CSV table of N, CA, C and O and ligand atoms in Angstrom, one decimal:
chain,number,residue,atom,x,y,z
A,1,MET,N,10.9,-16.9,19.1
A,1,MET,CA,10.3,-17.3,17.8
A,1,MET,C,9.8,-16.1,17.0
A,1,MET,O,9.0,-15.2,17.6
A,2,MET,N,10.2,-15.9,15.8
A,2,MET,CA,9.8,-14.8,15.0
A,2,MET,C,8.4,-14.9,14.6
A,2,MET,O,7.9,-16.0,14.1
A,3,LYS,N,7.7,-13.8,14.7
A,3,LYS,CA,6.3,-13.8,14.3
A,3,LYS,C,6.2,-13.8,12.8
A,3,LYS,O,6.8,-13.1,12.1
A,4,LYS,N,5.3,-14.7,12.3
A,4,LYS,CA,5.1,-14.9,10.9
A,4,LYS,C,3.8,-14.4,10.5
A,4,LYS,O,2.8,-14.4,11.2
A,5,ASP,N,3.6,-13.9,9.2
A,5,ASP,CA,2.3,-13.5,8.7
A,5,ASP,C,1.7,-14.7,8.0
A,5,ASP,O,2.2,-15.8,8.0
A,6,LYS,N,0.6,-14.4,7.3
A,6,LYS,CA,-0.2,-15.5,6.6
A,6,LYS,C,0.7,-16.2,5.5
A,6,LYS,O,0.4,-17.3,5.1
A,7,THR,N,1.7,-15.4,5.0
A,7,THR,CA,2.5,-16.0,3.9
A,7,THR,C,3.6,-16.9,4.5
A,7,THR,O,4.3,-17.6,3.8
A,8,ASP,N,3.7,-16.8,5.9
A,8,ASP,CA,4.7,-17.7,6.6
A,8,ASP,C,6.1,-17.3,6.3
A,8,ASP,O,7.0,-18.2,6.5
A,9,ARG,N,6.4,-16.1,5.8
A,9,ARG,CA,7.8,-15.8,5.5
A,9,ARG,C,8.4,-15.1,6.7
A,9,ARG,O,7.8,-14.4,7.4
A,10,THR,N,9.7,-15.4,6.9
A,10,THR,CA,10.4,-14.8,8.0
A,10,THR,C,11.0,-13.5,7.5
A,10,THR,O,11.0,-13.2,6.3
A,11,ASP,N,11.4,-12.7,8.4
A,11,ASP,CA,12.0,-11.4,8.1
A,11,ASP,C,13.2,-11.5,7.1
A,11,ASP,O,13.3,-10.8,6.1
A,12,ALA,N,14.0,-12.5,7.3
A,12,ALA,CA,15.1,-12.8,6.5
A,12,ALA,C,14.7,-13.1,5.1
A,12,ALA,O,15.3,-12.7,4.1
A,13,GLU,N,13.6,-13.9,5.0
A,13,GLU,CA,13.1,-14.2,3.6
A,13,GLU,C,12.6,-13.0,2.9
A,13,GLU,O,12.8,-12.8,1.7
A,14,TRP,N,11.8,-12.1,3.6
A,14,TRP,CA,11.3,-10.9,3.0
A,14,TRP,C,12.5,-10.1,2.5
A,14,TRP,O,12.4,-9.5,1.4
A,15,LYS,N,13.5,-10.0,3.3
A,15,LYS,CA,14.7,-9.2,2.9
A,15,LYS,C,15.3,-9.7,1.6
A,15,LYS,O,15.8,-8.9,0.8
A,16,GLU,N,15.2,-11.0,1.4
A,16,GLU,CA,15.8,-11.6,0.2
A,16,GLU,C,14.9,-11.4,-1.0
A,16,GLU,O,15.4,-11.1,-2.1
A,17,ILE,N,13.6,-11.4,-0.8
A,17,ILE,CA,12.6,-11.3,-1.9
A,17,ILE,C,12.4,-9.9,-2.4
A,17,ILE,O,12.3,-9.7,-3.6
A,18,LEU,N,12.4,-9.0,-1.5
A,18,LEU,CA,12.0,-7.6,-1.8
A,18,LEU,C,13.3,-6.7,-2.1
A,18,LEU,O,14.4,-7.0,-1.7
A,19,SER,N,13.1,-5.7,-2.9
A,19,SER,CA,14.1,-4.7,-3.0
A,19,SER,C,14.3,-3.9,-1.7
A,19,SER,O,13.5,-4.0,-0.8
A,20,ALA,N,15.4,-3.2,-1.6
A,20,ALA,CA,15.7,-2.5,-0.3
A,20,ALA,C,14.6,-1.5,-0.1
A,20,ALA,O,14.1,-1.4,1.1
A,21,GLU,N,14.1,-0.8,-1.1
A,21,GLU,CA,13.0,0.2,-0.9
A,21,GLU,C,11.7,-0.5,-0.6
A,21,GLU,O,11.0,0.0,0.3
A,22,GLN,N,11.4,-1.6,-1.2
A,22,GLN,CA,10.1,-2.3,-0.9
A,22,GLN,C,10.2,-2.8,0.5
A,22,GLN,O,9.2,-2.8,1.3
A,23,TYR,N,11.3,-3.3,0.9
A,23,TYR,CA,11.5,-3.9,2.3
A,23,TYR,C,11.3,-2.7,3.3
A,23,TYR,O,10.6,-2.9,4.3
A,24,ARG,N,11.9,-1.6,3.1
A,24,ARG,CA,11.9,-0.5,4.0
A,24,ARG,C,10.4,0.0,4.2
A,24,ARG,O,10.0,0.3,5.3
A,25,ILE,N,9.6,0.0,3.1
A,25,ILE,CA,8.2,0.4,3.2
A,25,ILE,C,7.3,-0.7,3.7
A,25,ILE,O,6.6,-0.5,4.7
A,26,LEU,N,7.3,-1.8,3.0
A,26,LEU,CA,6.4,-2.9,3.3
A,26,LEU,C,6.6,-3.5,4.7
A,26,LEU,O,5.7,-3.8,5.5
A,27,ARG,N,7.9,-3.7,5.0
A,27,ARG,CA,8.2,-4.5,6.3
A,27,ARG,C,8.6,-3.6,7.4
A,27,ARG,O,8.5,-4.0,8.6
A,28,GLN,N,9.0,-2.3,7.1
A,28,GLN,CA,9.4,-1.4,8.2
A,28,GLN,C,8.6,-0.2,8.3
A,28,GLN,O,9.0,0.8,8.9
A,29,LYS,N,7.5,-0.2,7.6
A,29,LYS,CA,6.5,0.9,7.6
A,29,LYS,C,7.1,2.3,7.2
A,29,LYS,O,6.8,3.3,7.7
A,30,GLY,N,8.0,2.2,6.2
A,30,GLY,CA,8.6,3.4,5.7
A,30,GLY,C,7.6,4.1,4.7
A,30,GLY,O,6.5,3.7,4.4
A,31,THR,N,8.1,5.3,4.2
A,31,THR,CA,7.3,6.1,3.3
A,31,THR,C,8.2,6.5,2.1
A,31,THR,O,9.3,7.0,2.4
A,32,GLU,N,7.8,6.4,0.9
A,32,GLU,CA,8.6,6.9,-0.2
A,32,GLU,C,8.4,8.4,-0.3
A,32,GLU,O,7.4,8.9,0.2
A,33,ARG,N,9.4,9.1,-0.9
A,33,ARG,CA,9.2,10.5,-1.0
A,33,ARG,C,8.1,10.9,-2.0
A,33,ARG,O,7.9,10.2,-3.0
A,34,ALA,N,7.3,11.9,-1.7
A,34,ALA,CA,6.2,12.3,-2.5
A,34,ALA,C,6.7,12.6,-4.0
A,34,ALA,O,7.8,13.1,-4.2
A,35,PHE,N,5.9,12.3,-4.9
A,35,PHE,CA,6.1,12.5,-6.3
A,35,PHE,C,7.3,11.7,-6.9
A,35,PHE,O,7.8,12.0,-8.0
A,36,THR,N,7.8,10.7,-6.2
A,36,THR,CA,8.9,9.9,-6.7
A,36,THR,C,8.5,8.5,-7.1
A,36,THR,O,9.2,7.8,-7.8
A,37,GLY,N,7.3,8.1,-6.7
A,37,GLY,CA,6.9,6.7,-6.9
A,37,GLY,C,6.5,6.4,-8.3
A,37,GLY,O,6.0,7.3,-9.1
A,38,GLU,N,6.7,5.1,-8.7
A,38,GLU,CA,6.5,4.7,-10.1
A,38,GLU,C,5.0,4.9,-10.5
A,38,GLU,O,4.7,5.1,-11.7
A,39,TYR,N,4.1,4.8,-9.6
A,39,TYR,CA,2.6,4.8,-10.0
A,39,TYR,C,1.9,6.1,-9.7
A,39,TYR,O,0.7,6.2,-9.9
A,40,ASN,N,2.6,7.1,-9.2
A,40,ASN,CA,1.9,8.3,-8.8
A,40,ASN,C,1.1,8.9,-10.0
A,40,ASN,O,0.0,9.3,-9.9
A,41,ASP,N,1.8,9.0,-11.2
A,41,ASP,CA,1.2,9.6,-12.3
A,41,ASP,C,0.5,8.7,-13.3
A,41,ASP,O,-0.1,9.2,-14.3
A,42,ILE,N,0.5,7.4,-13.1
A,42,ILE,CA,0.1,6.4,-14.1
A,42,ILE,C,-1.4,6.4,-14.1
A,42,ILE,O,-2.1,6.4,-13.1
A,43,GLU,N,-2.0,6.3,-15.4
A,43,GLU,CA,-3.4,6.1,-15.5
A,43,GLU,C,-3.8,4.9,-16.2
A,43,GLU,O,-4.9,4.7,-16.7
A,44,GLU,N,-2.9,3.9,-16.3
A,44,GLU,CA,-3.2,2.7,-17.0
A,44,GLU,C,-4.2,1.8,-16.3
A,44,GLU,O,-4.3,1.9,-15.1
A,45,GLU,N,-5.0,1.1,-17.0
A,45,GLU,CA,-6.0,0.2,-16.5
A,45,GLU,C,-5.5,-1.1,-16.0
A,45,GLU,O,-4.6,-1.7,-16.6
A,46,GLY,N,-6.0,-1.5,-14.8
A,46,GLY,CA,-5.5,-2.8,-14.3
A,46,GLY,C,-5.8,-2.9,-12.8
A,46,GLY,O,-6.5,-2.1,-12.2
A,47,THR,N,-5.2,-3.9,-12.2
A,47,THR,CA,-5.3,-4.1,-10.8
A,47,THR,C,-4.0,-4.0,-10.1
A,47,THR,O,-3.0,-4.6,-10.5
A,48,TYR,N,-4.0,-3.2,-9.0
A,48,TYR,CA,-2.7,-3.0,-8.2
A,48,TYR,C,-2.7,-4.1,-7.2
A,48,TYR,O,-3.6,-4.2,-6.4
A,49,VAL,N,-1.7,-5.0,-7.3
A,49,VAL,CA,-1.6,-6.1,-6.3
A,49,VAL,C,-0.4,-5.7,-5.3
A,49,VAL,O,0.4,-4.9,-5.6
A,50,CYS,N,-0.4,-6.4,-4.2
A,50,CYS,CA,0.7,-6.2,-3.2
A,50,CYS,C,2.0,-6.6,-3.8
A,50,CYS,O,2.2,-7.7,-4.4
A,51,ALA,N,3.0,-5.8,-3.7
A,51,ALA,CA,4.3,-6.1,-4.2
A,51,ALA,C,5.0,-7.2,-3.4
A,51,ALA,O,6.0,-7.8,-3.9
A,52,GLY,N,4.5,-7.5,-2.3
A,52,GLY,CA,5.1,-8.5,-1.4
A,52,GLY,C,4.5,-9.9,-1.7
A,52,GLY,O,5.2,-10.8,-1.9
A,53,CYS,N,3.2,-10.0,-1.8
A,53,CYS,CA,2.6,-11.3,-1.9
A,53,CYS,C,1.6,-11.5,-3.1
A,53,CYS,O,1.0,-12.5,-3.2
A,54,GLY,N,1.3,-10.4,-3.8
A,54,GLY,CA,0.4,-10.5,-5.0
A,54,GLY,C,-1.1,-10.4,-4.7
A,54,GLY,O,-1.9,-10.6,-5.6
A,55,ASN,N,-1.4,-10.2,-3.5
A,55,ASN,CA,-2.8,-10.0,-3.1
A,55,ASN,C,-3.4,-8.8,-3.8
A,55,ASN,O,-2.9,-7.7,-3.7
A,56,PRO,N,-4.5,-8.9,-4.6
A,56,PRO,CA,-5.1,-7.8,-5.2
A,56,PRO,C,-5.6,-6.7,-4.2
A,56,PRO,O,-6.3,-7.1,-3.2
A,57,LEU,N,-5.2,-5.5,-4.4
A,57,LEU,CA,-5.5,-4.4,-3.4
A,57,LEU,C,-6.4,-3.3,-3.9
A,57,LEU,O,-7.4,-2.9,-3.3
A,58,PHE,N,-6.1,-2.8,-5.1
A,58,PHE,CA,-6.8,-1.6,-5.6
A,58,PHE,C,-7.0,-1.7,-7.1
A,58,PHE,O,-6.1,-2.2,-7.8
A,59,SER,N,-8.2,-1.3,-7.6
A,59,SER,CA,-8.4,-1.2,-9.0
A,59,SER,C,-8.1,0.2,-9.6
A,59,SER,O,-8.3,1.2,-8.9
A,60,SER,N,-7.6,0.2,-10.8
A,60,SER,CA,-7.3,1.5,-11.4
A,60,SER,C,-8.6,2.3,-11.5
A,60,SER,O,-8.6,3.5,-11.7
A,61,ASP,N,-9.8,1.7,-11.5
A,61,ASP,CA,-11.1,2.4,-11.6
A,61,ASP,C,-11.3,3.3,-10.4
A,61,ASP,O,-12.1,4.3,-10.6
A,62,THR,N,-10.6,3.1,-9.3
A,62,THR,CA,-10.8,3.9,-8.1
A,62,THR,C,-9.6,4.9,-7.9
A,62,THR,O,-9.6,5.6,-6.9
A,63,LYS,N,-8.7,4.9,-8.9
A,63,LYS,CA,-7.5,5.7,-8.7
A,63,LYS,C,-7.8,7.1,-9.2
A,63,LYS,O,-8.5,7.3,-10.1
A,64,TYR,N,-7.3,8.1,-8.4
A,64,TYR,CA,-7.6,9.5,-8.8
A,64,TYR,C,-6.4,10.4,-8.4
A,64,TYR,O,-5.5,9.9,-7.6
A,65,ASP,N,-6.3,11.5,-9.0
A,65,ASP,CA,-5.2,12.4,-8.7
A,65,ASP,C,-5.5,13.3,-7.5
A,65,ASP,O,-6.3,14.2,-7.6
A,66,SER,N,-4.9,12.9,-6.4
A,66,SER,CA,-5.2,13.7,-5.1
A,66,SER,C,-4.3,14.9,-5.0
A,66,SER,O,-4.5,15.7,-4.1
A,67,GLY,N,-3.2,14.9,-5.8
A,67,GLY,CA,-2.2,16.0,-5.7
A,67,GLY,C,-1.3,15.8,-4.5
A,67,GLY,O,-0.4,16.7,-4.3
A,68,SER,N,-1.4,14.6,-3.9
A,68,SER,CA,-0.5,14.4,-2.7
A,68,SER,C,0.9,14.0,-3.0
A,68,SER,O,1.8,14.1,-2.2
A,69,GLY,N,1.0,13.4,-4.2
A,69,GLY,CA,2.3,12.9,-4.6
A,69,GLY,C,2.5,11.4,-4.4
A,69,GLY,O,3.5,10.8,-4.7
A,70,TRP,N,1.4,10.8,-4.0
A,70,TRP,CA,1.3,9.3,-3.8
A,70,TRP,C,0.1,8.8,-4.6
A,70,TRP,O,-0.9,9.5,-4.7
A,71,PRO,N,0.2,7.6,-5.1
A,71,PRO,CA,-1.0,7.0,-5.7
A,71,PRO,C,-2.2,7.0,-4.7
A,71,PRO,O,-2.0,6.6,-3.6
A,72,SER,N,-3.3,7.4,-5.2
A,72,SER,CA,-4.5,7.6,-4.3
A,72,SER,C,-5.7,6.9,-4.9
A,72,SER,O,-6.0,7.0,-6.1
A,73,PHE,N,-6.4,6.2,-4.0
A,73,PHE,CA,-7.6,5.4,-4.4
A,73,PHE,C,-8.7,5.7,-3.5
A,73,PHE,O,-8.5,6.0,-2.3
A,74,TYR,N,-10.0,5.7,-4.0
A,74,TYR,CA,-11.0,6.0,-3.0
A,74,TYR,C,-11.6,4.7,-2.4
A,74,TYR,O,-12.5,4.8,-1.5
A,75,ALA,N,-11.2,3.5,-2.8
A,75,ALA,CA,-11.7,2.3,-2.2
A,75,ALA,C,-10.7,1.1,-2.5
A,75,ALA,O,-10.1,1.1,-3.5
A,76,PRO,N,-10.7,0.1,-1.6
A,76,PRO,CA,-9.9,-1.1,-1.9
A,76,PRO,C,-10.7,-1.9,-3.0
A,76,PRO,O,-11.9,-1.7,-3.2
A,77,VAL,N,-10.0,-2.9,-3.6
A,77,VAL,CA,-10.6,-3.6,-4.7
A,77,VAL,C,-11.8,-4.5,-4.2
A,77,VAL,O,-12.8,-4.7,-4.9
A,78,ALA,N,-11.7,-5.0,-2.9
A,78,ALA,CA,-12.8,-5.8,-2.4
A,78,ALA,C,-12.6,-5.8,-0.9
A,78,ALA,O,-11.6,-5.5,-0.3
A,79,ASP,N,-13.7,-6.2,-0.2
A,79,ASP,CA,-13.7,-6.3,1.3
A,79,ASP,C,-12.7,-7.4,1.7
A,79,ASP,O,-12.5,-8.4,1.0
A,80,GLY,N,-12.0,-7.1,2.8
A,80,GLY,CA,-11.1,-8.1,3.3
A,80,GLY,C,-9.7,-8.2,2.7
A,80,GLY,O,-8.9,-8.9,3.1
A,81,HIS,N,-9.4,-7.4,1.7
A,81,HIS,CA,-8.1,-7.4,1.0
A,81,HIS,C,-7.1,-6.5,1.7
A,81,HIS,O,-5.9,-6.7,1.6
A,82,VAL,N,-7.6,-5.4,2.3
A,82,VAL,CA,-6.7,-4.6,3.1
A,82,VAL,C,-7.2,-4.5,4.5
A,82,VAL,O,-8.4,-4.7,4.8
A,83,GLU,N,-6.3,-4.2,5.4
A,83,GLU,CA,-6.7,-4.1,6.8
A,83,GLU,C,-6.4,-2.6,7.3
A,83,GLU,O,-5.4,-2.0,6.7
A,84,GLU,N,-7.2,-2.1,8.2
A,84,GLU,CA,-6.9,-0.7,8.6
A,84,GLU,C,-6.7,-0.8,10.1
A,84,GLU,O,-7.3,-1.5,10.9
A,85,LYS,N,-5.7,0.0,10.6
A,85,LYS,CA,-5.2,-0.1,11.9
A,85,LYS,C,-4.9,1.3,12.4
A,85,LYS,O,-4.2,2.1,11.7
A,86,LYS,N,-5.2,1.7,13.6
A,86,LYS,CA,-4.9,3.0,14.2
A,86,LYS,C,-3.4,3.1,14.4
A,86,LYS,O,-2.7,2.2,14.8
A,87,ASP,N,-2.8,4.2,13.9
A,87,ASP,CA,-1.4,4.5,14.0
A,87,ASP,C,-1.1,5.8,14.7
A,87,ASP,O,-1.5,6.8,14.2
A,88,ILE,N,-0.4,5.7,15.8
A,88,ILE,CA,-0.2,6.9,16.6
A,88,ILE,C,1.3,7.3,16.5
A,88,ILE,O,1.8,8.1,17.4
A,89,SER,N,2.0,6.8,15.5
A,89,SER,CA,3.4,7.2,15.4
A,89,SER,C,3.6,8.6,14.9
A,89,SER,O,2.7,9.2,14.3
A,90,HIS,N,4.8,9.2,15.0
A,90,HIS,CA,5.1,10.5,14.5
A,90,HIS,C,4.2,11.6,15.0
A,90,HIS,O,3.9,12.6,14.3
A,91,PHE,N,3.7,11.4,16.2
A,91,PHE,CA,2.9,12.5,16.9
A,91,PHE,C,1.6,12.8,16.1
A,91,PHE,O,1.1,13.9,16.1
A,92,MET,N,1.1,11.8,15.4
A,92,MET,CA,-0.1,12.0,14.6
A,92,MET,C,-1.0,10.8,14.9
A,92,MET,O,-0.6,9.7,15.3
A,93,VAL,N,-2.3,11.0,14.8
A,93,VAL,CA,-3.3,9.9,14.8
A,93,VAL,C,-3.7,9.7,13.4
A,93,VAL,O,-4.4,10.5,12.8
A,94,ARG,N,-3.3,8.6,12.8
A,94,ARG,CA,-3.7,8.2,11.5
A,94,ARG,C,-4.2,6.8,11.4
A,94,ARG,O,-4.1,6.1,12.4
A,95,THR,N,-4.7,6.4,10.3
A,95,THR,CA,-5.1,5.0,10.1
A,95,THR,C,-4.2,4.4,9.0
A,95,THR,O,-4.2,4.8,7.9
A,96,GLU,N,-3.5,3.4,9.5
A,96,GLU,CA,-2.6,2.7,8.6
A,96,GLU,C,-3.3,1.7,7.8
A,96,GLU,O,-4.3,1.1,8.2
A,97,VAL,N,-2.9,1.5,6.5
A,97,VAL,CA,-3.5,0.5,5.6
A,97,VAL,C,-2.4,-0.6,5.4
A,97,VAL,O,-1.3,-0.3,5.0
A,98,LEU,N,-2.9,-1.8,5.6
A,98,LEU,CA,-2.0,-3.0,5.5
A,98,LEU,C,-2.5,-4.0,4.6
A,98,LEU,O,-3.8,-4.1,4.4
A,99,CYS,N,-1.7,-4.8,3.9
A,99,CYS,CA,-2.1,-5.9,3.1
A,99,CYS,C,-2.7,-7.0,4.1
A,99,CYS,O,-2.0,-7.4,5.0
A,100,ALA,N,-3.9,-7.5,3.8
A,100,ALA,CA,-4.5,-8.4,4.7
A,100,ALA,C,-3.8,-9.8,4.6
A,100,ALA,O,-4.0,-10.6,5.5
A,101,GLU,N,-3.1,-10.0,3.6
A,101,GLU,CA,-2.4,-11.4,3.4
A,101,GLU,C,-1.1,-11.4,4.1
A,101,GLU,O,-0.8,-12.3,4.9
A,102,CYS,N,-0.2,-10.5,3.8
A,102,CYS,CA,1.2,-10.5,4.3
A,102,CYS,C,1.5,-9.5,5.3
A,102,CYS,O,2.6,-9.5,5.8
A,103,ASN,N,0.4,-8.7,5.7
A,103,ASN,CA,0.6,-7.7,6.8
A,103,ASN,C,1.6,-6.6,6.4
A,103,ASN,O,2.0,-5.9,7.2
A,104,GLY,N,1.9,-6.5,5.1
A,104,GLY,CA,2.8,-5.4,4.7
A,104,GLY,C,2.2,-4.1,4.8
A,104,GLY,O,1.0,-3.9,4.6
A,105,HIS,N,3.0,-3.1,5.1
A,105,HIS,CA,2.5,-1.7,5.2
A,105,HIS,C,2.3,-1.1,3.8
A,105,HIS,O,3.2,-1.2,3.0
A,106,LEU,N,1.2,-0.5,3.6
A,106,LEU,CA,0.9,0.0,2.3
A,106,LEU,C,0.9,1.5,2.3
A,106,LEU,O,1.4,2.2,1.4
A,107,GLY,N,0.3,2.1,3.3
A,107,GLY,CA,0.2,3.6,3.4
A,107,GLY,C,-0.8,3.9,4.5
A,107,GLY,O,-1.0,3.2,5.5
A,108,HIS,N,-1.6,5.0,4.3
A,108,HIS,CA,-2.6,5.5,5.2
A,108,HIS,C,-3.9,5.8,4.5
A,108,HIS,O,-3.9,6.1,3.3
A,109,VAL,N,-5.0,5.9,5.3
A,109,VAL,CA,-6.2,6.3,4.7
A,109,VAL,C,-6.8,7.5,5.4
A,109,VAL,O,-6.7,7.6,6.7
A,110,PHE,N,-7.2,8.5,4.6
A,110,PHE,CA,-7.7,9.7,5.2
A,110,PHE,C,-9.1,10.0,4.7
A,110,PHE,O,-9.5,9.7,3.6
A,111,PRO,N,-9.9,10.7,5.6
A,111,PRO,CA,-11.3,10.9,5.2
A,111,PRO,C,-11.5,12.2,4.4
A,111,PRO,O,-12.4,13.0,4.6
A,112,ASP,N,-10.7,12.4,3.4
A,112,ASP,CA,-10.8,13.6,2.5
A,112,ASP,C,-10.8,13.2,1.1
A,112,ASP,O,-10.3,14.0,0.2
A,113,GLY,N,-11.3,12.1,0.7
A,113,GLY,CA,-11.3,11.6,-0.6
A,113,GLY,C,-12.6,12.0,-1.4
A,113,GLY,O,-13.5,12.6,-0.8
A,114,PRO,N,-12.7,11.6,-2.6
A,114,PRO,CA,-13.8,12.0,-3.4
A,114,PRO,C,-15.0,11.0,-3.2
A,114,PRO,O,-14.9,10.0,-2.5
A,115,LYS,N,-16.1,11.3,-3.8
A,115,LYS,CA,-17.3,10.4,-3.8
A,115,LYS,C,-16.9,9.2,-4.6
A,115,LYS,O,-16.1,9.2,-5.5
A,116,PRO,N,-17.5,8.0,-4.4
A,116,PRO,CA,-18.7,7.8,-3.5
A,116,PRO,C,-18.3,7.5,-2.0
A,116,PRO,O,-19.2,7.5,-1.1
A,117,THR,N,-17.0,7.3,-1.7
A,117,THR,CA,-16.7,6.8,-0.3
A,117,THR,C,-16.2,8.0,0.6
A,117,THR,O,-16.3,7.9,1.8
A,118,GLY,N,-15.7,9.0,-0.1
A,118,GLY,CA,-15.1,10.1,0.7
A,118,GLY,C,-13.8,9.8,1.4
A,118,GLY,O,-13.3,10.5,2.2
A,119,MET,N,-13.2,8.6,1.0
A,119,MET,CA,-11.9,8.2,1.6
A,119,MET,C,-10.8,8.3,0.6
A,119,MET,O,-10.9,8.2,-0.6
A,120,ARG,N,-9.6,8.6,1.1
A,120,ARG,CA,-8.4,8.7,0.3
A,120,ARG,C,-7.4,7.6,0.8
A,120,ARG,O,-6.8,7.8,1.9
A,121,TYR,N,-7.2,6.6,0.1
A,121,TYR,CA,-6.2,5.6,0.4
A,121,TYR,C,-4.9,6.1,-0.3
A,121,TYR,O,-4.8,6.1,-1.5
A,122,CYS,N,-4.0,6.5,0.6
A,122,CYS,CA,-2.7,7.1,0.1
A,122,CYS,C,-1.7,6.1,0.2
A,122,CYS,O,-1.2,5.7,1.3
A,123,ILE,N,-1.2,5.5,-0.9
A,123,ILE,CA,-0.5,4.3,-0.9
A,123,ILE,C,0.9,4.5,-1.6
A,123,ILE,O,1.0,5.2,-2.6
A,124,ASN,N,1.9,3.9,-1.0
A,124,ASN,CA,3.2,3.9,-1.6
A,124,ASN,C,3.3,3.1,-2.8
A,124,ASN,O,2.9,1.9,-2.8
A,125,SER,N,3.9,3.7,-3.9
A,125,SER,CA,4.1,2.9,-5.1
A,125,SER,C,4.9,1.6,-4.9
A,125,SER,O,4.6,0.6,-5.5
A,126,ALA,N,5.9,1.7,-4.0
A,126,ALA,CA,6.8,0.6,-3.8
A,126,ALA,C,6.0,-0.6,-3.2
A,126,ALA,O,6.5,-1.7,-3.3
A,127,SER,N,4.9,-0.4,-2.6
A,127,SER,CA,4.1,-1.5,-2.0
A,127,SER,C,3.2,-2.2,-3.1
A,127,SER,O,2.6,-3.2,-2.8
A,128,LEU,N,3.2,-1.6,-4.3
A,128,LEU,CA,2.2,-2.0,-5.3
A,128,LEU,C,2.9,-2.6,-6.5
A,128,LEU,O,4.1,-2.2,-6.8
A,129,LYS,N,2.2,-3.4,-7.3
A,129,LYS,CA,2.6,-3.8,-8.6
A,129,LYS,C,1.3,-3.8,-9.5
A,129,LYS,O,0.3,-4.4,-9.1
A,130,LEU,N,1.4,-3.1,-10.6
A,130,LEU,CA,0.2,-3.0,-11.5
A,130,LEU,C,0.2,-4.1,-12.4
A,130,LEU,O,1.1,-4.4,-13.2
A,131,LYS,N,-0.9,-4.9,-12.3
A,131,LYS,CA,-1.2,-5.9,-13.3
A,131,LYS,C,-2.1,-5.3,-14.4
A,131,LYS,O,-3.3,-5.1,-14.1
A,132,LYS,N,-1.6,-5.0,-15.5
A,132,LYS,CA,-2.4,-4.3,-16.5
A,132,LYS,C,-3.4,-5.2,-17.2
A,132,LYS,O,-3.2,-6.4,-17.3
A,133,ASP,N,-4.6,-4.6,-17.5
A,133,ASP,CA,-5.6,-5.3,-18.2
A,133,ASP,C,-5.1,-5.5,-19.6
A,133,ASP,O,-4.4,-4.7,-20.2
A,134,LYS,N,-5.5,-6.6,-20.2
A,134,LYS,CA,-5.1,-6.9,-21.6
A,134,LYS,C,-5.9,-6.1,-22.6
A,134,LYS,O,-7.0,-5.8,-22.4
B,1,FE,FE1,0.8,-8.6,0.7
């Protein structure tokens, strides 16, 4: 029996819904190349939602230029919208950031961000969709 997330979608369904790049990142924990993502340079106002399930994840209010080449935020939009999990892959100890609704891989969080949290949520553009403020 294939394990399903809160959205109840199977792997085959995800493959159909998502683009190849979104699937590789969200469902297979891939990483987009630095400075290539759609939202790296964007400063527009709005809410970044999960590209997989639409769950609100980050507000443009917390977005900042970290120079890393990936969209960076100092906090999630609200408690319980993202999950954090220890990740020991690639010979590193990191903290993975996942969508709390669909369990999709978003990126990693590092303790080198700006005030007030001191955290840097380093997120793949392909995992996000910007819902612009009107
Ligand atoms: Fe999601």
